[in-house]
Amino acid sequence: QKEVEQNSGPLSVPEGAIASLNCTYSDRGSQSFFWYRQYSGKSPELIMFIYSNGDKEDGRFTAQLNKASQYVSLLIRDSQPSDSATYLCAVIAGNNRKLIWGLGTSLAVNP
Amino acid sequence: DTAVSQTPKYLVTQMGNDKSIKCEQNLGHDTMYWYKQDSKKFLKIMFSYNNKELIINETVPNRFSPKSPDKAHLNLHINSLELGDSAVYFCASSHPNGGTPEAFFGQGTRLTVV
């Protein structure tokens, strides 16, 4: 089992819809969870982080963490074409605080 | 001011050559990283330095040698370049002990070996 798993997609949603991106992780000791957005040809940029169970909202983005089920998700409300990118899930696990990355989910928001 | 800057942005070179990529961060972070992103977009950590000390060294050919002269700089030297080294290399920094565990990335260096 991979340490951090994401559905590679592509996930295609119409403009204005809710995009739901999911990520599961294998290390129960994981403490910190991050969502990065990467546009084609650009570097990853942090958009959300969450440390505690439950929801965390920031504008149109909501991160959801469920440590018992070992998953973290990202919801994007009112999706815009500019949200079209690859979304990378990253988890800090282990004593060396190494970021473990998923392969990313490609999101396409259609006008 | 750019937080994490790496040079060059593009690098095209022939097989067998030796090349270096430089990285500097002005965020005051104590940890720096080199990542490789291949054509399948998989982001894989190569090295991590904390205060000039190597703390993560993934399974990387020993043709790759990182050097950290101080905690604001982490350079990557690659000897005897091979076709399979073609990828985008990202430098990143973070400050896990200072409450900033997430990584901030440079703009990437696209290395093409011909």
PDB file of C-alpha atoms in Angstrom:
ATOM      1  CA  GLN A   1       0.000   0.000   0.000  1.00  0.00           C
ATOM      2  CA  LYS A   2       1.282   3.423  -0.930  1.00  0.00           C
ATOM      3  CA  GLU A   3       1.795   5.805   1.956  1.00  0.00           C
ATOM      4  CA  VAL A   4      -0.408   8.562   0.536  1.00  0.00           C
ATOM      5  CA  GLU A   5      -2.958   7.711  -2.115  1.00  0.00           C
ATOM      6  CA  GLN A   6      -5.015   9.916  -4.376  1.00  0.00           C
ATOM      7  CA  ASN A   7      -7.174   9.211  -7.371  1.00  0.00           C
ATOM      8  CA  SER A   8      -5.193  10.537 -10.315  1.00  0.00           C
ATOM      9  CA  GLY A   9      -8.313  11.640 -12.173  1.00  0.00           C
ATOM     10  CA  PRO A  10      -8.895  13.610 -14.235  1.00  0.00           C
ATOM     11  CA  LEU A  11     -11.802  14.887 -12.200  1.00  0.00           C
ATOM     12  CA  SER A  12     -14.045  16.996 -14.373  1.00  0.00           C
ATOM     13  CA  VAL A  13     -16.673  19.317 -12.892  1.00  0.00           C
ATOM     14  CA  PRO A  14     -18.798  22.107 -14.395  1.00  0.00           C
ATOM     15  CA  GLU A  15     -18.168  25.691 -13.394  1.00  0.00           C
ATOM     16  CA  GLY A  16     -19.986  26.567 -10.182  1.00  0.00           C
ATOM     17  CA  ALA A  17     -20.118  22.989  -8.894  1.00  0.00           C
ATOM     18  CA  ILE A  18     -18.392  21.536  -5.849  1.00  0.00           C
ATOM     19  CA  ALA A  19     -15.174  19.649  -6.543  1.00  0.00           C
ATOM     20  CA  SER A  20     -14.324  16.940  -4.019  1.00  0.00           C
ATOM     21  CA  LEU A  21     -10.760  15.654  -3.824  1.00  0.00           C
ATOM     22  CA  ASN A  22      -9.820  12.755  -1.589  1.00  0.00           C
ATOM     23  CA  CYS A  23      -6.618  11.453  -0.048  1.00  0.00           C
ATOM     24  CA  THR A  24      -5.911   8.463   2.190  1.00  0.00           C
ATOM     25  CA  TYR A  25      -2.765   7.788   4.174  1.00  0.00           C
ATOM     26  CA  SER A  26      -1.305   4.706   5.790  1.00  0.00           C
ATOM     27  CA  ASP A  27       0.625   5.996   8.842  1.00  0.00           C
ATOM     28  CA  ARG A  28      -1.717   6.351  11.818  1.00  0.00           C
ATOM     29  CA  GLY A  29       0.869   8.550  13.518  1.00  0.00           C
ATOM     30  CA  SER A  30       0.554  11.237  10.861  1.00  0.00           C
ATOM     31  CA  GLN A  31       0.008  14.625  12.387  1.00  0.00           C
ATOM     32  CA  SER A  32      -0.078  17.304   9.721  1.00  0.00           C
ATOM     33  CA  PHE A  33      -1.906  17.346   6.421  1.00  0.00           C
ATOM     34  CA  PHE A  34      -1.518  19.679   3.502  1.00  0.00           C
ATOM     35  CA  TRP A  35      -3.127  20.393   0.172  1.00  0.00           C
ATOM     36  CA  TYR A  36      -1.029  21.928  -2.564  1.00  0.00           C
ATOM     37  CA  ARG A  37      -2.140  23.176  -5.951  1.00  0.00           C
ATOM     38  CA  GLN A  38       0.161  22.861  -8.940  1.00  0.00           C
ATOM     39  CA  TYR A  39      -0.581  24.530 -12.242  1.00  0.00           C
ATOM     40  CA  SER A  40       1.028  23.019 -15.287  1.00  0.00           C
ATOM     41  CA  GLY A  41       4.653  24.081 -15.541  1.00  0.00           C
ATOM     42  CA  LYS A  42       4.612  25.752 -12.131  1.00  0.00           C
ATOM     43  CA  SER A  43       5.724  24.826  -8.647  1.00  0.00           C
ATOM     44  CA  PRO A  44       3.362  23.463  -5.978  1.00  0.00           C
ATOM     45  CA  GLU A  45       1.794  26.097  -3.751  1.00  0.00           C
ATOM     46  CA  LEU A  46       0.188  25.495  -0.377  1.00  0.00           C
ATOM     47  CA  ILE A  47      -3.535  26.213  -0.279  1.00  0.00           C
ATOM     48  CA  MET A  48      -4.742  24.476   2.898  1.00  0.00           C
ATOM     49  CA  PHE A  49      -3.412  22.717   5.945  1.00  0.00           C
ATOM     50  CA  ILE A  50      -5.219  20.891   8.723  1.00  0.00           C
ATOM     51  CA  TYR A  51      -3.993  19.298  11.924  1.00  0.00           C
ATOM     52  CA  SER A  52      -7.173  18.345  13.847  1.00  0.00           C
ATOM     53  CA  ASN A  53     -10.147  16.171  13.062  1.00  0.00           C
ATOM     54  CA  GLY A  54     -13.068  17.974  11.501  1.00  0.00           C
ATOM     55  CA  ASP A  55     -13.458  20.712   8.942  1.00  0.00           C
ATOM     56  CA  LYS A  56     -11.382  23.772   8.244  1.00  0.00           C
ATOM     57  CA  GLU A  57     -12.727  26.427   5.911  1.00  0.00           C
ATOM     58  CA  ASP A  58     -10.835  29.124   4.032  1.00  0.00           C
ATOM     59  CA  GLY A  59     -12.843  30.986   1.439  1.00  0.00           C
ATOM     60  CA  ARG A  60     -14.100  28.533  -1.168  1.00  0.00           C
ATOM     61  CA  PHE A  61     -11.864  25.773   0.188  1.00  0.00           C
ATOM     62  CA  THR A  62     -12.717  23.326   2.968  1.00  0.00           C
ATOM     63  CA  ALA A  63     -10.322  20.690   4.247  1.00  0.00           C
ATOM     64  CA  GLN A  64     -11.786  17.723   6.085  1.00  0.00           C
ATOM     65  CA  LEU A  65      -9.755  15.367   8.257  1.00  0.00           C
ATOM     66  CA  ASN A  66     -10.817  12.042   9.687  1.00  0.00           C
ATOM     67  CA  LYS A  67      -7.900  10.419  11.504  1.00  0.00           C
ATOM     68  CA  ALA A  68      -9.882   7.321  12.485  1.00  0.00           C
ATOM     69  CA  SER A  69     -10.530   6.549   8.838  1.00  0.00           C
ATOM     70  CA  GLN A  70      -7.178   7.963   7.739  1.00  0.00           C
ATOM     71  CA  TYR A  71      -8.455  10.245   5.071  1.00  0.00           C
ATOM     72  CA  VAL A  72      -8.280  13.921   4.302  1.00  0.00           C
ATOM     73  CA  SER A  73     -10.327  15.656   1.659  1.00  0.00           C
ATOM     74  CA  LEU A  74     -10.495  19.017  -0.044  1.00  0.00           C
ATOM     75  CA  LEU A  75     -13.755  20.579  -1.169  1.00  0.00           C
ATOM     76  CA  ILE A  76     -13.760  23.466  -3.609  1.00  0.00           C
ATOM     77  CA  ARG A  77     -17.067  25.302  -3.707  1.00  0.00           C
ATOM     78  CA  ASP A  78     -18.224  27.349  -6.689  1.00  0.00           C
ATOM     79  CA  SER A  79     -15.458  25.861  -8.837  1.00  0.00           C
ATOM     80  CA  GLN A  80     -13.898  28.196 -11.368  1.00  0.00           C
ATOM     81  CA  PRO A  81     -11.933  27.406 -14.542  1.00  0.00           C
ATOM     82  CA  SER A  82      -8.928  28.946 -12.771  1.00  0.00           C
ATOM     83  CA  ASP A  83      -9.119  26.079 -10.255  1.00  0.00           C
ATOM     84  CA  SER A  84      -8.098  23.668 -13.017  1.00  0.00           C
ATOM     85  CA  ALA A  85      -4.802  22.232 -11.796  1.00  0.00           C
ATOM     86  CA  THR A  86      -3.287  19.212 -10.098  1.00  0.00           C
ATOM     87  CA  TYR A  87      -3.978  18.991  -6.376  1.00  0.00           C
ATOM     88  CA  LEU A  88      -1.347  17.275  -4.279  1.00  0.00           C
ATOM     89  CA  CYS A  89      -1.993  15.825  -0.846  1.00  0.00           C
ATOM     90  CA  ALA A  90       0.980  15.748   1.534  1.00  0.00           C
ATOM     91  CA  VAL A  91       1.278  14.268   4.995  1.00  0.00           C
ATOM     92  CA  ILE A  92       3.924  14.611   7.671  1.00  0.00           C
ATOM     93  CA  ALA A  93       4.603  11.267   9.278  1.00  0.00           C
ATOM     94  CA  GLY A  94       7.392   9.819  11.322  1.00  0.00           C
ATOM     95  CA  ASN A  95       9.982  11.302  13.617  1.00  0.00           C
ATOM     96  CA  ASN A  96      11.963  12.898  10.803  1.00  0.00           C
ATOM     97  CA  ARG A  97       8.947  15.021   9.903  1.00  0.00           C
ATOM     98  CA  LYS A  98       9.265  14.099   6.262  1.00  0.00           C
ATOM     99  CA  LEU A  99       6.555  15.235   3.885  1.00  0.00           C
ATOM    100  CA  ILE A 100       5.044  12.247   2.091  1.00  0.00           C
ATOM    101  CA  TRP A 101       3.346  13.129  -1.175  1.00  0.00           C
ATOM    102  CA  GLY A 102       0.461  11.653  -3.079  1.00  0.00           C
ATOM    103  CA  LEU A 103       0.610  11.499  -6.866  1.00  0.00           C
ATOM    104  CA  GLY A 104      -1.944  14.248  -7.216  1.00  0.00           C
ATOM    105  CA  THR A 105      -5.438  14.542  -8.675  1.00  0.00           C
ATOM    106  CA  SER A 106      -5.936  16.449 -11.893  1.00  0.00           C
ATOM    107  CA  LEU A 107      -8.981  18.723 -11.752  1.00  0.00           C
ATOM    108  CA  ALA A 108     -10.618  20.251 -14.808  1.00  0.00           C
ATOM    109  CA  VAL A 109     -13.350  22.849 -14.304  1.00  0.00           C
ATOM    110  CA  ASN A 110     -15.363  23.277 -17.473  1.00  0.00           C
ATOM    111  CA  PRO A 111     -16.955  26.660 -18.297  1.00  0.00           C
TER     112      PRO A 111
ATOM    113  CA  ASP B   1      11.493  39.428  -2.972  1.00  0.00           C
ATOM    114  CA  THR B   2      11.435  35.797  -4.044  1.00  0.00           C
ATOM    115  CA  ALA B   3      11.241  33.513  -1.005  1.00  0.00           C
ATOM    116  CA  VAL B   4      12.871  30.424  -2.527  1.00  0.00           C
ATOM    117  CA  SER B   5      14.870  31.012  -5.657  1.00  0.00           C
ATOM    118  CA  GLN B   6      16.700  28.479  -7.742  1.00  0.00           C
ATOM    119  CA  THR B   7      18.870  28.855 -10.792  1.00  0.00           C
ATOM    120  CA  PRO B   8      18.879  28.144 -13.602  1.00  0.00           C
ATOM    121  CA  LYS B   9      15.227  27.806 -14.591  1.00  0.00           C
ATOM    122  CA  TYR B  10      16.088  25.748 -17.654  1.00  0.00           C
ATOM    123  CA  LEU B  11      19.087  23.546 -18.245  1.00  0.00           C
ATOM    124  CA  VAL B  12      19.766  21.602 -21.430  1.00  0.00           C
ATOM    125  CA  THR B  13      22.918  19.542 -21.496  1.00  0.00           C
ATOM    126  CA  GLN B  14      24.476  16.497 -23.065  1.00  0.00           C
ATOM    127  CA  MET B  15      24.840  13.073 -21.514  1.00  0.00           C
ATOM    128  CA  GLY B  16      27.961  12.679 -19.459  1.00  0.00           C
ATOM    129  CA  ASN B  17      28.231  16.320 -18.466  1.00  0.00           C
ATOM    130  CA  ASP B  18      28.352  17.624 -14.895  1.00  0.00           C
ATOM    131  CA  LYS B  19      25.951  20.367 -13.858  1.00  0.00           C
ATOM    132  CA  SER B  20      24.860  22.241 -10.756  1.00  0.00           C
ATOM    133  CA  ILE B  21      21.596  23.807  -9.641  1.00  0.00           C
ATOM    134  CA  LYS B  22      21.643  26.483  -6.967  1.00  0.00           C
ATOM    135  CA  CYS B  23      18.980  27.294  -4.389  1.00  0.00           C
ATOM    136  CA  GLU B  24      18.630  30.085  -1.882  1.00  0.00           C
ATOM    137  CA  GLN B  25      15.847  30.926   0.557  1.00  0.00           C
ATOM    138  CA  ASN B  26      15.332  34.158   2.447  1.00  0.00           C
ATOM    139  CA  LEU B  27      12.558  32.915   4.731  1.00  0.00           C
ATOM    140  CA  GLY B  28      14.833  32.124   7.665  1.00  0.00           C
ATOM    141  CA  HIS B  29      13.845  28.454   7.450  1.00  0.00           C
ATOM    142  CA  ASP B  30      16.136  25.843   8.919  1.00  0.00           C
ATOM    143  CA  THR B  31      15.273  22.972   6.596  1.00  0.00           C
ATOM    144  CA  MET B  32      15.773  22.752   2.841  1.00  0.00           C
ATOM    145  CA  TYR B  33      14.912  20.050   0.343  1.00  0.00           C
ATOM    146  CA  TRP B  34      15.506  18.857  -3.161  1.00  0.00           C
ATOM    147  CA  TYR B  35      12.617  17.194  -4.955  1.00  0.00           C
ATOM    148  CA  LYS B  36      12.458  15.559  -8.356  1.00  0.00           C
ATOM    149  CA  GLN B  37       9.272  15.600 -10.415  1.00  0.00           C
ATOM    150  CA  ASP B  38       9.341  13.257 -13.359  1.00  0.00           C
ATOM    151  CA  SER B  39       7.237  13.208 -16.502  1.00  0.00           C
ATOM    152  CA  LYS B  40       4.464  11.394 -14.632  1.00  0.00           C
ATOM    153  CA  LYS B  41       4.307  14.339 -12.213  1.00  0.00           C
ATOM    154  CA  PHE B  42       5.297  12.262  -9.197  1.00  0.00           C
ATOM    155  CA  LEU B  43       6.980  14.506  -6.638  1.00  0.00           C
ATOM    156  CA  LYS B  44       9.749  12.606  -4.906  1.00  0.00           C
ATOM    157  CA  ILE B  45      12.034  13.853  -2.183  1.00  0.00           C
ATOM    158  CA  MET B  46      15.745  13.412  -2.820  1.00  0.00           C
ATOM    159  CA  PHE B  47      17.500  15.153   0.044  1.00  0.00           C
ATOM    160  CA  SER B  48      16.743  17.211   3.102  1.00  0.00           C
ATOM    161  CA  TYR B  49      19.115  19.367   5.117  1.00  0.00           C
ATOM    162  CA  ASN B  50      18.479  20.851   8.533  1.00  0.00           C
ATOM    163  CA  ASN B  51      20.886  23.598   9.555  1.00  0.00           C
ATOM    164  CA  LYS B  52      23.452  22.366   7.023  1.00  0.00           C
ATOM    165  CA  GLU B  53      23.166  18.766   8.252  1.00  0.00           C
ATOM    166  CA  LEU B  54      21.899  16.036   5.945  1.00  0.00           C
ATOM    167  CA  ILE B  55      18.816  14.434   7.514  1.00  0.00           C
ATOM    168  CA  ILE B  56      17.090  12.723   4.604  1.00  0.00           C
ATOM    169  CA  ASN B  57      18.903  10.946   1.826  1.00  0.00           C
ATOM    170  CA  GLU B  58      16.541   8.887  -0.260  1.00  0.00           C
ATOM    171  CA  THR B  59      17.666   6.231  -2.681  1.00  0.00           C
ATOM    172  CA  VAL B  60      19.359   8.494  -5.144  1.00  0.00           C
ATOM    173  CA  PRO B  61      22.368   7.636  -7.349  1.00  0.00           C
ATOM    174  CA  ASN B  62      25.590   8.898  -5.824  1.00  0.00           C
ATOM    175  CA  ARG B  63      26.066  10.979  -8.962  1.00  0.00           C
ATOM    176  CA  PHE B  64      23.808  13.430  -7.139  1.00  0.00           C
ATOM    177  CA  SER B  65      25.555  15.359  -4.393  1.00  0.00           C
ATOM    178  CA  PRO B  66      23.898  18.097  -2.373  1.00  0.00           C
ATOM    179  CA  LYS B  67      25.907  20.800  -0.663  1.00  0.00           C
ATOM    180  CA  SER B  68      24.701  23.241   1.963  1.00  0.00           C
ATOM    181  CA  PRO B  69      27.249  25.973   2.722  1.00  0.00           C
ATOM    182  CA  ASP B  70      24.798  27.588   5.152  1.00  0.00           C
ATOM    183  CA  LYS B  71      21.194  27.100   6.138  1.00  0.00           C
ATOM    184  CA  ALA B  72      19.963  29.548   3.492  1.00  0.00           C
ATOM    185  CA  HIS B  73      21.577  27.698   0.580  1.00  0.00           C
ATOM    186  CA  LEU B  74      21.292  24.179  -0.774  1.00  0.00           C
ATOM    187  CA  ASN B  75      22.925  23.352  -4.070  1.00  0.00           C
ATOM    188  CA  LEU B  76      22.659  20.179  -6.121  1.00  0.00           C
ATOM    189  CA  HIS B  77      25.525  18.892  -8.194  1.00  0.00           C
ATOM    190  CA  ILE B  78      24.968  16.113 -10.711  1.00  0.00           C
ATOM    191  CA  ASN B  79      27.840  14.183 -12.258  1.00  0.00           C
ATOM    192  CA  SER B  80      27.805  12.158 -15.466  1.00  0.00           C
ATOM    193  CA  LEU B  81      24.285  13.148 -16.451  1.00  0.00           C
ATOM    194  CA  GLU B  82      22.046  10.467 -17.948  1.00  0.00           C
ATOM    195  CA  LEU B  83      18.918  10.666 -20.074  1.00  0.00           C
ATOM    196  CA  GLY B  84      16.827   9.469 -17.123  1.00  0.00           C
ATOM    197  CA  ASP B  85      17.875  12.486 -15.108  1.00  0.00           C
ATOM    198  CA  SER B  86      15.634  14.646 -17.271  1.00  0.00           C
ATOM    199  CA  ALA B  87      12.966  16.040 -14.943  1.00  0.00           C
ATOM    200  CA  VAL B  88      11.974  19.154 -13.067  1.00  0.00           C
ATOM    201  CA  TYR B  89      13.972  19.661  -9.882  1.00  0.00           C
ATOM    202  CA  PHE B  90      12.395  21.695  -7.118  1.00  0.00           C
ATOM    203  CA  CYS B  91      14.104  23.223  -4.160  1.00  0.00           C
ATOM    204  CA  ALA B  92      11.952  23.855  -1.097  1.00  0.00           C
ATOM    205  CA  SER B  93      12.296  25.058   2.456  1.00  0.00           C
ATOM    206  CA  SER B  94      10.366  24.755   5.686  1.00  0.00           C
ATOM    207  CA  HIS B  95      10.748  25.487   9.381  1.00  0.00           C
ATOM    208  CA  PRO B  96       9.198  22.531  11.198  1.00  0.00           C
ATOM    209  CA  ASN B  97      10.651  23.462  14.575  1.00  0.00           C
ATOM    210  CA  GLY B  98       9.414  27.003  14.134  1.00  0.00           C
ATOM    211  CA  GLY B  99       5.840  26.088  13.376  1.00  0.00           C
ATOM    212  CA  THR B 100       6.078  26.091   9.592  1.00  0.00           C
ATOM    213  CA  PRO B 101       6.201  22.413   8.642  1.00  0.00           C
ATOM    214  CA  GLU B 102       4.820  22.957   5.164  1.00  0.00           C
ATOM    215  CA  ALA B 103       7.175  23.335   2.256  1.00  0.00           C
ATOM    216  CA  PHE B 104       7.650  26.476   0.179  1.00  0.00           C
ATOM    217  CA  PHE B 105       8.910  25.754  -3.292  1.00  0.00           C
ATOM    218  CA  GLY B 106      11.204  27.446  -5.735  1.00  0.00           C
ATOM    219  CA  GLN B 107      10.082  27.855  -9.340  1.00  0.00           C
ATOM    220  CA  GLY B 108      11.804  24.660 -10.441  1.00  0.00           C
ATOM    221  CA  THR B 109      14.654  23.830 -12.792  1.00  0.00           C
ATOM    222  CA  ARG B 110      13.698  21.920 -15.893  1.00  0.00           C
ATOM    223  CA  LEU B 111      16.649  19.707 -16.736  1.00  0.00           C
ATOM    224  CA  THR B 112      16.794  18.141 -20.171  1.00  0.00           C
ATOM    225  CA  VAL B 113      19.584  15.706 -20.939  1.00  0.00           C
ATOM    226  CA  VAL B 114      20.118  15.023 -24.632  1.00  0.00           C
TER     227      VAL B 114
END
